[in-house]
PDB file of C-alpha atoms and ligand atoms in Angstrom:
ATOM      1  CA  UNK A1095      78.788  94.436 101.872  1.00 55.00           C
ATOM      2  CA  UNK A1096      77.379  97.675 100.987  1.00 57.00           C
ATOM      3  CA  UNK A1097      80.648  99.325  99.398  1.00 59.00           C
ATOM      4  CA  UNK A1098      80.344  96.227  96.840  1.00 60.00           C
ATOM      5  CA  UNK A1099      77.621  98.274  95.059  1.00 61.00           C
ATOM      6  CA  UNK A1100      79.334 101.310  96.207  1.00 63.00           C
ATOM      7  CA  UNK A1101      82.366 100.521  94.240  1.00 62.00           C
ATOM      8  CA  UNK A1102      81.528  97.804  92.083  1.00 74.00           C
ATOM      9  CA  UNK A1103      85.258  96.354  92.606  1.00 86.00           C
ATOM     10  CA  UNK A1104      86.972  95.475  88.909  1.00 91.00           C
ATOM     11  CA  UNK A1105      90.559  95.712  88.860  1.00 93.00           C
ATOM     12  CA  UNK A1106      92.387  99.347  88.456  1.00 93.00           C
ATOM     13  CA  UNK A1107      94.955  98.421  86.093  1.00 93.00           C
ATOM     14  CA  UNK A1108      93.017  95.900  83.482  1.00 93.00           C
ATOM     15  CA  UNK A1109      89.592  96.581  84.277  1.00 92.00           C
ATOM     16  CA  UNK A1110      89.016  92.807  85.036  1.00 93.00           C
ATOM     17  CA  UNK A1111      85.662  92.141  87.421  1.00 92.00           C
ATOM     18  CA  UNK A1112      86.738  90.790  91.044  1.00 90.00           C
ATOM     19  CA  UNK A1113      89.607  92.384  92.844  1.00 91.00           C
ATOM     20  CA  UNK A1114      91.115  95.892  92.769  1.00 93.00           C
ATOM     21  CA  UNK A1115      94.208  94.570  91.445  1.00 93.00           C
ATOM     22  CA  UNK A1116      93.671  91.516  89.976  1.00 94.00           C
ATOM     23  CA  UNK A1117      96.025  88.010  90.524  1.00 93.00           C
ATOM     24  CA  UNK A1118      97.116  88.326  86.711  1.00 95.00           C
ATOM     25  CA  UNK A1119      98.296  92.461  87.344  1.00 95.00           C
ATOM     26  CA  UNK A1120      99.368  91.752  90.526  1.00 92.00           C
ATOM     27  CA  UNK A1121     101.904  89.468  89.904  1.00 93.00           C
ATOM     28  CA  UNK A1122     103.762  92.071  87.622  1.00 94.00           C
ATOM     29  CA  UNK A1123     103.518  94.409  91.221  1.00 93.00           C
ATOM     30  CA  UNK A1124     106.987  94.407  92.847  1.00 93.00           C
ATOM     31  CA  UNK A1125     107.407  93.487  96.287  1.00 93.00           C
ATOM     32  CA  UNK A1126     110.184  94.411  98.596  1.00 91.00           C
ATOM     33  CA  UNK A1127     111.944  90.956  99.836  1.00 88.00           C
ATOM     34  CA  UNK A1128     114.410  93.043 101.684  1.00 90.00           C
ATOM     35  CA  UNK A1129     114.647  96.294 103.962  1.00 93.00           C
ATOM     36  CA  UNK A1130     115.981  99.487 103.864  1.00 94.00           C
ATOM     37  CA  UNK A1131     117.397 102.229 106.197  1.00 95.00           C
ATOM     38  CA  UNK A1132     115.179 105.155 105.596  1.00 93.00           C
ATOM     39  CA  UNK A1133     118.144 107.331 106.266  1.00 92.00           C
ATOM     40  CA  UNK A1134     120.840 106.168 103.388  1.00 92.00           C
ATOM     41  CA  UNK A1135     118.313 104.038 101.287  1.00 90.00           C
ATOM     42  CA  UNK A1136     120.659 100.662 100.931  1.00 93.00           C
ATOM     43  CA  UNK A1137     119.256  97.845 102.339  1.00 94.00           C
ATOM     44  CA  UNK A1138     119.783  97.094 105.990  1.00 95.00           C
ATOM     45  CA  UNK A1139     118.667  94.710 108.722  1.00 90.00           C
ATOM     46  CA  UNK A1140     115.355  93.764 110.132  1.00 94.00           C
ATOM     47  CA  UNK A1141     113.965  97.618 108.628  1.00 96.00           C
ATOM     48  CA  UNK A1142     116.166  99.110 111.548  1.00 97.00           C
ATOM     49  CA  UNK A1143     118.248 102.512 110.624  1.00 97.00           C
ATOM     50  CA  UNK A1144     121.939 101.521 110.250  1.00 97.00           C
ATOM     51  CA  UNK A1145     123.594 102.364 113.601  1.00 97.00           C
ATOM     52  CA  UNK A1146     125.683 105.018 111.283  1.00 97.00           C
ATOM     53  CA  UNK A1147     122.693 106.461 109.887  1.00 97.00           C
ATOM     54  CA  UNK A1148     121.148 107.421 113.203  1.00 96.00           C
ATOM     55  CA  UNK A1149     120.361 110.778 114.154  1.00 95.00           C
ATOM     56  CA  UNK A1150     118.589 111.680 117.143  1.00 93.00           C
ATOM     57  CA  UNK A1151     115.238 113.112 115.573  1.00 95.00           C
ATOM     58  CA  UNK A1152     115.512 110.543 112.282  1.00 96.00           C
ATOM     59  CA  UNK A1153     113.664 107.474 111.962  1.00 97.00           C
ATOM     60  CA  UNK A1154     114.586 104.709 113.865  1.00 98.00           C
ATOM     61  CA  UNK A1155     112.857 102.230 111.379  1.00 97.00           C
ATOM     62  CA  UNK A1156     111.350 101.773 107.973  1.00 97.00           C
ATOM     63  CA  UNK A1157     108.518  99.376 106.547  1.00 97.00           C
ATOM     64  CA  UNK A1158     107.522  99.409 102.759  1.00 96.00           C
ATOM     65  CA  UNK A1159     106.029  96.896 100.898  1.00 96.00           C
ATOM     66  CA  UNK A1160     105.604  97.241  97.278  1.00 95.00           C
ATOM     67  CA  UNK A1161     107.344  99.943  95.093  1.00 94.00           C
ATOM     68  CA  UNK A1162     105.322 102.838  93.557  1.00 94.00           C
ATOM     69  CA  UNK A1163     105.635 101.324  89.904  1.00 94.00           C
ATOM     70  CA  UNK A1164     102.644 100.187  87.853  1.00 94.00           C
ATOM     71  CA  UNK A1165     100.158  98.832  88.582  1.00 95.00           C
ATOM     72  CA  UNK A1166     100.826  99.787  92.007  1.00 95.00           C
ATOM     73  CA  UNK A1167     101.028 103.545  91.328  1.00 95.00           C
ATOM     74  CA  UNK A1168      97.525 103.406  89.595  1.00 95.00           C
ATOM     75  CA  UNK A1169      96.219 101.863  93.172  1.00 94.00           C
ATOM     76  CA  UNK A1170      97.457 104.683  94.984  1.00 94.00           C
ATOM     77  CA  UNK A1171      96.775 107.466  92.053  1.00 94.00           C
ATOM     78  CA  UNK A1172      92.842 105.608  91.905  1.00 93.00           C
ATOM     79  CA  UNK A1173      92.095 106.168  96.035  1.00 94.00           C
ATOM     80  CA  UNK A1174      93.957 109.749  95.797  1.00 92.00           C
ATOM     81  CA  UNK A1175      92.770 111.382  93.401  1.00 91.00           C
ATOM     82  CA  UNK A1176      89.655 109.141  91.230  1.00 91.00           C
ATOM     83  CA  UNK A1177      87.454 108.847  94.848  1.00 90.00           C
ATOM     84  CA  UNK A1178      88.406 105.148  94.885  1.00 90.00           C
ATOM     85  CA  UNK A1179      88.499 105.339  98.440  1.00 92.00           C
ATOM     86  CA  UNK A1180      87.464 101.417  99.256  1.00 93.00           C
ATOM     87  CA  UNK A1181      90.431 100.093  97.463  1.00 93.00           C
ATOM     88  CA  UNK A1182      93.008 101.263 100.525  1.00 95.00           C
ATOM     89  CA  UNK A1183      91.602  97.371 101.148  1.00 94.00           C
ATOM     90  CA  UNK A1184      94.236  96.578  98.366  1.00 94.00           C
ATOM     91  CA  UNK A1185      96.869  98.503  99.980  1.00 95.00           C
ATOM     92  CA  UNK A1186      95.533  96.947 103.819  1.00 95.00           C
ATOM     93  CA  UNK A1187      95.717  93.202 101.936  1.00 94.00           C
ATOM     94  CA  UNK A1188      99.471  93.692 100.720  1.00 95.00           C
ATOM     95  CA  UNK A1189     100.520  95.147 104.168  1.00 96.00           C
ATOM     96  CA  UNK A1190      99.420  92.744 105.997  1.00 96.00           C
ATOM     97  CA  UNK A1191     100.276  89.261 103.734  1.00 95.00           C
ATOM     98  CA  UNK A1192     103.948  90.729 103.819  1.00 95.00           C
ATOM     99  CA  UNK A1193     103.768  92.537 107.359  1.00 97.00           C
ATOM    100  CA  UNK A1194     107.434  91.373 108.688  1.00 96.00           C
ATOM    101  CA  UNK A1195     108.108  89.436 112.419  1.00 95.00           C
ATOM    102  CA  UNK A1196     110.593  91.773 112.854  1.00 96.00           C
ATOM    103  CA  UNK A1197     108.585  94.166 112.918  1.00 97.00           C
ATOM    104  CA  UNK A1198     108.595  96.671 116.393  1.00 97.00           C
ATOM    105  CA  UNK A1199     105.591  96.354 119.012  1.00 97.00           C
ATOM    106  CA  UNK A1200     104.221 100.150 118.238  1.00 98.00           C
ATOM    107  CA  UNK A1201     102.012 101.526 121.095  1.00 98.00           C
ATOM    108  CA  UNK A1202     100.384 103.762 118.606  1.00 98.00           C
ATOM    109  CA  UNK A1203      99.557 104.308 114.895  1.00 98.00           C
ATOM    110  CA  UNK A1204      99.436 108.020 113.514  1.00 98.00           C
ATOM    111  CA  UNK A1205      99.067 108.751 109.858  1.00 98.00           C
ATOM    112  CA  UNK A1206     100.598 111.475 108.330  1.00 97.00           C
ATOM    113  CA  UNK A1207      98.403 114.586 108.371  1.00 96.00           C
ATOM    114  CA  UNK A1208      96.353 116.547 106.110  1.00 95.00           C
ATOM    115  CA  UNK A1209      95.464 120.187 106.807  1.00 94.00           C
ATOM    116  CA  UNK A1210      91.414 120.286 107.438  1.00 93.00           C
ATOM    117  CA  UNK A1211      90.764 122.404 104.347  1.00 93.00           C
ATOM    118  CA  UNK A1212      92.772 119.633 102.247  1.00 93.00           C
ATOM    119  CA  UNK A1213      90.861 116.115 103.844  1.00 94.00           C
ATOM    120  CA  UNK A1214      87.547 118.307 103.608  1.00 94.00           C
ATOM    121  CA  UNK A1215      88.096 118.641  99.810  1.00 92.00           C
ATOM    122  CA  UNK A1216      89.287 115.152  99.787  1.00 92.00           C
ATOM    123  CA  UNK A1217      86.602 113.797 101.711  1.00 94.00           C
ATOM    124  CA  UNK A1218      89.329 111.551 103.423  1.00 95.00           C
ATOM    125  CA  UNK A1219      92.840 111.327 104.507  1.00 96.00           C
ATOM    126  CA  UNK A1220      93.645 108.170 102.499  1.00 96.00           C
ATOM    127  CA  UNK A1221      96.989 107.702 104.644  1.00 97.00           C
ATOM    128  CA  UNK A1222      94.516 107.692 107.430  1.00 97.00           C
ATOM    129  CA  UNK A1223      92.401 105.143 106.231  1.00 96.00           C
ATOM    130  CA  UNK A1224      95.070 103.011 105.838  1.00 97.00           C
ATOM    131  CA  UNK A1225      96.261 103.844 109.314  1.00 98.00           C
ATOM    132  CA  UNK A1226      93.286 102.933 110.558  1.00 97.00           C
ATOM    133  CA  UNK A1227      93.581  99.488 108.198  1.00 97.00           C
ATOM    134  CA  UNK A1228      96.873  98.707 110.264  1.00 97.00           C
ATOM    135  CA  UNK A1229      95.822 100.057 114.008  1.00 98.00           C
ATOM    136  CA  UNK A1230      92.875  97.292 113.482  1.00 97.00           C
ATOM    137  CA  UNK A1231      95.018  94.672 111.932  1.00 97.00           C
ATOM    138  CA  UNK A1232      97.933  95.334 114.928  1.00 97.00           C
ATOM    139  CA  UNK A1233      95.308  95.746 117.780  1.00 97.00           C
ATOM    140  CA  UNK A1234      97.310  99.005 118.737  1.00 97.00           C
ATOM    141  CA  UNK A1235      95.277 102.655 119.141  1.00 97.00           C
ATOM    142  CA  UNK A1236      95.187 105.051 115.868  1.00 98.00           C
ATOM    143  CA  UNK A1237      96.020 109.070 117.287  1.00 97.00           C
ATOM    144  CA  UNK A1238      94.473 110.873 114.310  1.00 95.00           C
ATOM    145  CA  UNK A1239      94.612 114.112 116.636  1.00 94.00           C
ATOM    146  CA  UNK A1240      97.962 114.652 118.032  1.00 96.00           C
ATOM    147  CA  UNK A1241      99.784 115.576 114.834  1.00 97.00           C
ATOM    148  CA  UNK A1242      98.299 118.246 112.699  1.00 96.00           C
ATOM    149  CA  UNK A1243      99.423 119.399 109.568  1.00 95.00           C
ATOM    150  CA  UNK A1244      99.000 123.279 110.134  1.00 93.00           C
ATOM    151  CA  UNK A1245      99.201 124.871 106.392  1.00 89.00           C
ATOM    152  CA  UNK A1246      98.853 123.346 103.166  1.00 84.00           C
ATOM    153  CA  UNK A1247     102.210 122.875 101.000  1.00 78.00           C
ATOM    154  CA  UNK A1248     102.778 122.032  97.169  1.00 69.00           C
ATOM    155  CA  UNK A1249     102.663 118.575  96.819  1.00 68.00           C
ATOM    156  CA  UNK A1250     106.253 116.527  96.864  1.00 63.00           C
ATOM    157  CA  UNK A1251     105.219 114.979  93.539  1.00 65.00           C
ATOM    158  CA  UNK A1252     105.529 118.018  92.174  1.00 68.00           C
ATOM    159  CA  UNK A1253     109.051 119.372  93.378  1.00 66.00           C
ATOM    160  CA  UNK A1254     112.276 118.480  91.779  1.00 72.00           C
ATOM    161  CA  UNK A1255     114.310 115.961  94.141  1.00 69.00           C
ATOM    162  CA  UNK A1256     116.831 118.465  95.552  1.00 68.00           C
ATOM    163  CA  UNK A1257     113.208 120.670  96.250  1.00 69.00           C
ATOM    164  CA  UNK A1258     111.901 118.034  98.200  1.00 65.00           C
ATOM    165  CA  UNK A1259     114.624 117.667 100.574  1.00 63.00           C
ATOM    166  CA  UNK A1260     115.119 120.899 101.465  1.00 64.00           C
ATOM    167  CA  UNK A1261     111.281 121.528 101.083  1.00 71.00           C
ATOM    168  CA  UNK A1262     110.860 124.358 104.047  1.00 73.00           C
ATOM    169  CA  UNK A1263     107.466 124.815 103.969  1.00 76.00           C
ATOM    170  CA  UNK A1264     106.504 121.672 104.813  1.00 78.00           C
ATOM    171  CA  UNK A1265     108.880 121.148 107.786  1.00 78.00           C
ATOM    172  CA  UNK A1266     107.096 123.656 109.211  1.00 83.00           C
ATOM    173  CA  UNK A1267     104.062 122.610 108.621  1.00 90.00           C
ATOM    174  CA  UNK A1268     103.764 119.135 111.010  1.00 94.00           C
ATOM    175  CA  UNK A1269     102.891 120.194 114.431  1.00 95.00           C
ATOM    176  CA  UNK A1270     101.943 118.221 117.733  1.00 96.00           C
ATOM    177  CA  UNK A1271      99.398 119.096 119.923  1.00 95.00           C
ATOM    178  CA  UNK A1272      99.445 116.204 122.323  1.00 95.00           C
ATOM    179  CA  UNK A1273     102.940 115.916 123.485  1.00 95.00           C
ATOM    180  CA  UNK A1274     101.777 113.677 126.327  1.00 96.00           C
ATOM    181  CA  UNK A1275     100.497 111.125 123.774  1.00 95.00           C
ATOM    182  CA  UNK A1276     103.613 110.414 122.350  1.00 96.00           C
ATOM    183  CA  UNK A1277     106.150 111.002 125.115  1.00 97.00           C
ATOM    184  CA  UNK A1278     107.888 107.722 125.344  1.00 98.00           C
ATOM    185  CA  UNK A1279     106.457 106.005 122.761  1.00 98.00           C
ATOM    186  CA  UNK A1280     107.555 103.955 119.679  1.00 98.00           C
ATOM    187  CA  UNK A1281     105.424 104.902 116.787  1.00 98.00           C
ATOM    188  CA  UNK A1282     104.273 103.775 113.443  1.00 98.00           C
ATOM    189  CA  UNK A1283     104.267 106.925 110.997  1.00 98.00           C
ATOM    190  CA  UNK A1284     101.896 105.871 108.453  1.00 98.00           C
ATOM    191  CA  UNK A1285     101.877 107.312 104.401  1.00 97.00           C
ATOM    192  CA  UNK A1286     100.657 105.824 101.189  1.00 95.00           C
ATOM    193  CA  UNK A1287     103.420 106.788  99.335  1.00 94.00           C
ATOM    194  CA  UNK A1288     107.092 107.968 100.120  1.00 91.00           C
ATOM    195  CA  UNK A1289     109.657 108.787  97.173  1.00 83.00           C
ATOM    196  CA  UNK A1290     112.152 110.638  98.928  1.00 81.00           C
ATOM    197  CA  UNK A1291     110.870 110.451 102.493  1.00 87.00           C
ATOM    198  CA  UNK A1292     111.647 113.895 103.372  1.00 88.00           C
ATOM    199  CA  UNK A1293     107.577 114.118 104.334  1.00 91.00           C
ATOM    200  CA  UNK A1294     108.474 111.199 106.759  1.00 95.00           C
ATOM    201  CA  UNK A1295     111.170 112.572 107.865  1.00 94.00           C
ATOM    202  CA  UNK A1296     109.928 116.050 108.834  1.00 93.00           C
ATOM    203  CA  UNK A1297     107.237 114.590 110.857  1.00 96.00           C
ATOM    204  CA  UNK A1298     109.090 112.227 112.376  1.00 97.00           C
ATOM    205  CA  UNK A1299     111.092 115.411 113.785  1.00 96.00           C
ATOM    206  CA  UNK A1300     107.780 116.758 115.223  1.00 96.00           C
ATOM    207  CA  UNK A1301     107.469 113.606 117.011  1.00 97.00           C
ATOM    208  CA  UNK A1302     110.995 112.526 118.074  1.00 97.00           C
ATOM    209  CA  UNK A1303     110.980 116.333 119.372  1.00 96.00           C
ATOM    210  CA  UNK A1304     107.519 115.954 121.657  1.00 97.00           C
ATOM    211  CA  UNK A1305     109.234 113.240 123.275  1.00 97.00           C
ATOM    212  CA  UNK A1306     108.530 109.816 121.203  1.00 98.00           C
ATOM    213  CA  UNK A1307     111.093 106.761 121.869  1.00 98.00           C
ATOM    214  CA  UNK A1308     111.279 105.380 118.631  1.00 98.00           C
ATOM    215  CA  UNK A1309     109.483 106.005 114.898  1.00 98.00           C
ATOM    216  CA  UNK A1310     109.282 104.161 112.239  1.00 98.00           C
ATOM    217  CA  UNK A1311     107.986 104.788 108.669  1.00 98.00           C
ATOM    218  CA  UNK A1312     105.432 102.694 107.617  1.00 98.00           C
ATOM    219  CA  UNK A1313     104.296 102.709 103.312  1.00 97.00           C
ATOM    220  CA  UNK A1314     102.617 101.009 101.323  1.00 96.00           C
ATOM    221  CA  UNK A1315     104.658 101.939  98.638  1.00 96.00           C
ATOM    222  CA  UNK A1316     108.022 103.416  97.899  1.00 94.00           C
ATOM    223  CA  UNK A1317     109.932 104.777  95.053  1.00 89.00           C
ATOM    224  CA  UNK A1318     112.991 102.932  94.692  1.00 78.00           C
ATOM    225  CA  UNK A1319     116.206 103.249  92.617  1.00 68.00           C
TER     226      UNK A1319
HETATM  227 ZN1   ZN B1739      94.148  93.376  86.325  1.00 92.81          ZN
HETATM  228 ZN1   ZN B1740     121.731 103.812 106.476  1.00 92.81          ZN
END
């Protein structure tokens, strides 16, 4: 394949020749073997919210697989920020080895957005790619148009926790364009990364509110405890 001399692939945490994470750095990855609600973050049943946790705009659901920790974080840091684009095959791999049964049917896959200014500096929406990863792995469509990110915010990585919760600016900035796309649907809201899940959560309102059944939050990985 042509990426191989693209990126010639060696491992982003050792350097080792062969994988992007290789079996020996990998197996110091954690993995979630349980669930949680993504409205109370304790663990809960079959990635459902707790029935107590439910609010009518929250997420009805949440999927992670791996927590942001090394060498997991350098995966994500490497196709964010070092151009490593090809290695959201890493991030497609663990998803899909781990993807649960009890997982919802979605009728559609939508990442969360980038403003166009941001992906054209980028070059890529890497929660996109990886959306795109899943909507091929799931056989379901991937809507990379009906929710737009309208103006650019300071990053959550950046923000103190209480910040990111109450993080204005970017609640405003999720918009949907296509209400008729997502009335009635149940929805996979696709990141890279949550911490606190406020990002997850805000678009998830912008959904829920153009008429989706049911959203769940789909990451890679997730900063836990
Ligand atoms: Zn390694
Ligand atoms: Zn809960």
């Amino acid at each position: 394949m042509i990426l191989d001399y693209i990126f010639p692939k060696v491992c982003l945490s050792c350097g080792k020749w062969g994988e992007y994470l290789c079996a020996n750095c990998k197996s110091s990855a954690k993995y979630f073997d349980f669930s949680l609600c993504p409205m109370c973050d304790r663990p809960t049943k079959n990635g459902k919210t707790h029935d107590v946790c439910r609010l009518p705009l929250g997420l009805d659901g949440f999927l992670c697989f791996s927590q942001y920790a090394e060498p997991v974080s350098t995966v994500v840091h490497s196709i964010k920020y070092e151009g490593v684009f090809d290695a959201i095959r890493e991030q497609e791999k663990t998803i899909e080895e781990r993807w649960p049964a009890y997982a919802p049917a979605f009728d559609s896959i939508i990442a969360i957005p980038m403003t166009p200014r941001k992906k054209q500096s980028r070059g890529y929406n890497q929660a996109e790619l990886l959306a795109r990863k899943l909507a091929e792995f799931l056989r379901v469509p991937h809507d990379s148009s009906a929710l737009i990110k309208i103006r650019d915010t300071v990053p959550q990585m950046r923000l103190s926790k209480a910040e990111r919760v109450q993080n204005s600016a970017l609640k405003q900035s999720f918009v949907c364009i296509y209400p008729s796309r997502i009335r009635g649907k149940t929805i996979a809201l696709v990141d890279d990364v949550a911490t606190t899940r406020s990002t997850l959560l805000f678009a998830c309102h912008v959904l829920k509110k153009a008429g989706a059944q049911e959203v769940w939050g789909v990451v890679y990985a997730h900063a836990y405890g």
